Amino acid sequence: MSNYPYSRIKDDIKRRIMEGEWLGDSRLPSSRDFAQAYKSSVNTVEKAIKELSAEGLLKRDNRRGTFIENGVVSQLGHNRSGLVAASVIGIENPLWATALRGIEDVLHLHGFHLLSYSDDR
């Protein structure tokens, strides 16, 4: 964990999203409100929110505010296992490992885990 204030704010907002504090269709607090809550500057909060947007966790609308990106699911509060399975035939192609790692990274960002297996037919 980083000691930079924006990084701590970013990590906390991410944790709160994954714990289901905000639903995907609800607007997050404004940068000004976050700044007051975190006892920080608006610029510091903006940097955290911009990074979360770049990672695909948040989406910003200049007129409406900041929202959780569609498809992001919290790890709590749902009757889902959070597990995605992938079956790969012919895993000997080295691109499959890279593709599966990329898929796993994206799923992890959205609160899921990947279970993959290969069939060498």
mmCIF file of C-alpha atoms in Angstrom:
data_model
loop_
_atom_site.group_PDB
_atom_site.id
_atom_site.type_symbol
_atom_site.label_atom_id
_atom_site.label_comp_id
_atom_site.label_asym_id
_atom_site.label_seq_id
_atom_site.Cartn_x
_atom_site.Cartn_y
_atom_site.Cartn_z
ATOM 1 C CA MET A 1 0.000 0.000 0.000
ATOM 2 C CA SER A 2 1.288 3.414 -0.931
ATOM 3 C CA ASN A 3 1.737 6.289 1.482
ATOM 4 C CA TYR A 4 0.436 8.846 -1.003
ATOM 5 C CA PRO A 5 -2.917 10.327 0.092
ATOM 6 C CA TYR A 6 -4.534 9.831 -3.339
ATOM 7 C CA SER A 7 -3.526 6.158 -3.286
ATOM 8 C CA ARG A 8 -5.061 5.585 0.156
ATOM 9 C CA ILE A 9 -8.262 7.323 -0.978
ATOM 10 C CA LYS A 10 -8.310 5.276 -4.185
ATOM 11 C CA ASP A 11 -7.863 2.013 -2.260
ATOM 12 C CA ASP A 12 -10.617 2.948 0.186
ATOM 13 C CA ILE A 13 -13.099 3.896 -2.542
ATOM 14 C CA LYS A 14 -12.308 0.649 -4.375
ATOM 15 C CA ARG A 15 -12.810 -1.358 -1.167
ATOM 16 C CA ARG A 16 -16.127 0.349 -0.489
ATOM 17 C CA ILE A 17 -17.333 -0.373 -4.029
ATOM 18 C CA MET A 18 -16.345 -4.042 -3.782
ATOM 19 C CA GLU A 19 -18.098 -4.324 -0.425
ATOM 20 C CA GLY A 20 -21.302 -3.086 -2.065
ATOM 21 C CA GLU A 21 -21.624 0.279 -0.338
ATOM 22 C CA TRP A 22 -22.829 1.818 -3.615
ATOM 23 C CA LEU A 23 -24.955 0.137 -6.255
ATOM 24 C CA GLY A 24 -23.986 0.365 -9.920
ATOM 25 C CA ASP A 25 -26.758 2.789 -10.826
ATOM 26 C CA SER A 26 -26.315 5.168 -7.914
ATOM 27 C CA ARG A 27 -24.184 8.290 -8.093
ATOM 28 C CA LEU A 28 -21.111 8.416 -5.888
ATOM 29 C CA PRO A 29 -20.508 11.399 -3.623
ATOM 30 C CA SER A 30 -19.010 14.460 -5.297
ATOM 31 C CA SER A 31 -15.276 15.100 -5.206
ATOM 32 C CA ARG A 32 -15.966 17.937 -2.774
ATOM 33 C CA ASP A 33 -17.904 15.594 -0.458
ATOM 34 C CA PHE A 34 -15.170 12.962 -0.691
ATOM 35 C CA ALA A 35 -12.542 15.647 0.060
ATOM 36 C CA GLN A 36 -14.404 16.648 3.236
ATOM 37 C CA ALA A 37 -14.848 13.031 4.312
ATOM 38 C CA TYR A 38 -11.195 12.163 3.715
ATOM 39 C CA LYS A 39 -9.951 15.521 5.050
ATOM 40 C CA SER A 40 -8.079 16.040 1.806
ATOM 41 C CA SER A 41 -8.039 18.405 -1.155
ATOM 42 C CA VAL A 42 -10.400 18.082 -4.111
ATOM 43 C CA ASN A 43 -7.369 17.658 -6.407
ATOM 44 C CA THR A 44 -6.182 14.646 -4.415
ATOM 45 C CA VAL A 45 -9.630 13.041 -4.614
ATOM 46 C CA GLU A 46 -9.805 13.841 -8.338
ATOM 47 C CA LYS A 47 -6.517 12.013 -8.918
ATOM 48 C CA ALA A 48 -7.872 8.915 -7.141
ATOM 49 C CA ILE A 49 -11.136 9.020 -9.103
ATOM 50 C CA LYS A 50 -9.312 9.524 -12.426
ATOM 51 C CA GLU A 51 -7.172 6.454 -11.763
ATOM 52 C CA LEU A 52 -10.223 4.371 -10.824
ATOM 53 C CA SER A 53 -11.883 5.547 -14.047
ATOM 54 C CA ALA A 54 -8.799 4.616 -16.069
ATOM 55 C CA GLU A 55 -8.889 1.142 -14.486
ATOM 56 C CA GLY A 56 -12.502 0.752 -15.607
ATOM 57 C CA LEU A 57 -14.047 0.763 -12.144
ATOM 58 C CA LEU A 58 -15.754 4.156 -12.385
ATOM 59 C CA LYS A 59 -17.278 6.223 -15.166
ATOM 60 C CA ARG A 60 -17.548 9.987 -15.113
ATOM 61 C CA ASP A 61 -20.188 12.171 -16.652
ATOM 62 C CA ASN A 62 -19.402 15.884 -16.494
ATOM 63 C CA ARG A 63 -23.075 16.734 -16.104
ATOM 64 C CA ARG A 64 -24.344 13.927 -13.889
ATOM 65 C CA GLY A 65 -21.407 12.869 -11.696
ATOM 66 C CA THR A 66 -19.396 9.717 -11.033
ATOM 67 C CA PHE A 67 -20.875 6.219 -11.225
ATOM 68 C CA ILE A 68 -19.712 2.640 -10.882
ATOM 69 C CA GLU A 69 -18.924 1.288 -14.354
ATOM 70 C CA ASN A 70 -21.493 -1.162 -15.748
ATOM 71 C CA GLY A 71 -20.469 -4.736 -15.106
ATOM 72 C CA VAL A 72 -18.595 -4.044 -11.877
ATOM 73 C CA VAL A 73 -20.063 -6.279 -9.206
ATOM 74 C CA SER A 74 -19.369 -6.034 -5.512
ATOM 75 C CA GLN A 75 -18.097 -9.140 -3.793
ATOM 76 C CA LEU A 76 -20.772 -8.955 -1.102
ATOM 77 C CA GLY A 77 -24.523 -8.717 -1.177
ATOM 78 C CA HIS A 78 -25.111 -10.976 -4.167
ATOM 79 C CA ASN A 79 -26.183 -14.593 -4.397
ATOM 80 C CA ARG A 80 -23.417 -15.332 -6.861
ATOM 81 C CA SER A 81 -20.338 -17.443 -6.353
ATOM 82 C CA GLY A 82 -18.043 -14.911 -8.022
ATOM 83 C CA LEU A 83 -16.467 -17.765 -9.963
ATOM 84 C CA VAL A 84 -16.135 -17.950 -13.750
ATOM 85 C CA ALA A 85 -15.007 -21.195 -15.392
ATOM 86 C CA ALA A 86 -13.197 -21.511 -18.716
ATOM 87 C CA SER A 87 -12.493 -24.725 -20.594
ATOM 88 C CA VAL A 88 -9.716 -24.569 -23.162
ATOM 89 C CA ILE A 89 -9.155 -27.236 -25.805
ATOM 90 C CA GLY A 90 -5.650 -27.353 -27.183
ATOM 91 C CA ILE A 91 -3.873 -25.347 -24.475
ATOM 92 C CA GLU A 92 -0.506 -25.940 -26.188
ATOM 93 C CA ASN A 93 -0.914 -22.603 -27.993
ATOM 94 C CA PRO A 94 1.130 -20.130 -25.869
ATOM 95 C CA LEU A 95 -1.365 -17.341 -26.549
ATOM 96 C CA TRP A 96 -3.958 -19.102 -24.389
ATOM 97 C CA ALA A 97 -1.938 -18.580 -21.207
ATOM 98 C CA THR A 98 -1.595 -14.864 -21.934
ATOM 99 C CA ALA A 99 -5.279 -14.555 -22.814
ATOM 100 C CA LEU A 100 -6.356 -16.385 -19.653
ATOM 101 C CA ARG A 101 -4.128 -14.151 -17.510
ATOM 102 C CA GLY A 102 -5.695 -11.064 -19.080
ATOM 103 C CA ILE A 103 -9.205 -12.432 -18.534
ATOM 104 C CA GLU A 104 -8.331 -13.280 -14.937
ATOM 105 C CA ASP A 105 -7.027 -9.741 -14.313
ATOM 106 C CA VAL A 106 -10.235 -8.161 -15.624
ATOM 107 C CA LEU A 107 -12.448 -10.572 -13.685
ATOM 108 C CA HIS A 108 -10.499 -9.868 -10.483
ATOM 109 C CA LEU A 109 -11.052 -6.137 -10.975
ATOM 110 C CA HIS A 110 -14.783 -6.858 -11.040
ATOM 111 C CA GLY A 111 -14.767 -9.128 -7.980
ATOM 112 C CA PHE A 112 -14.673 -12.516 -9.725
ATOM 113 C CA HIS A 113 -12.232 -15.412 -9.851
ATOM 114 C CA LEU A 114 -11.329 -17.546 -12.851
ATOM 115 C CA LEU A 115 -11.244 -21.335 -12.793
ATOM 116 C CA SER A 116 -9.662 -22.672 -15.970
ATOM 117 C CA TYR A 117 -8.885 -26.162 -17.149
ATOM 118 C CA SER A 118 -7.611 -27.758 -20.322
ATOM 119 C CA ASP A 119 -8.644 -30.771 -22.344
ATOM 120 C CA ASP A 120 -5.842 -32.054 -24.553
ATOM 121 C CA ARG A 121 -8.037 -33.590 -27.257
#
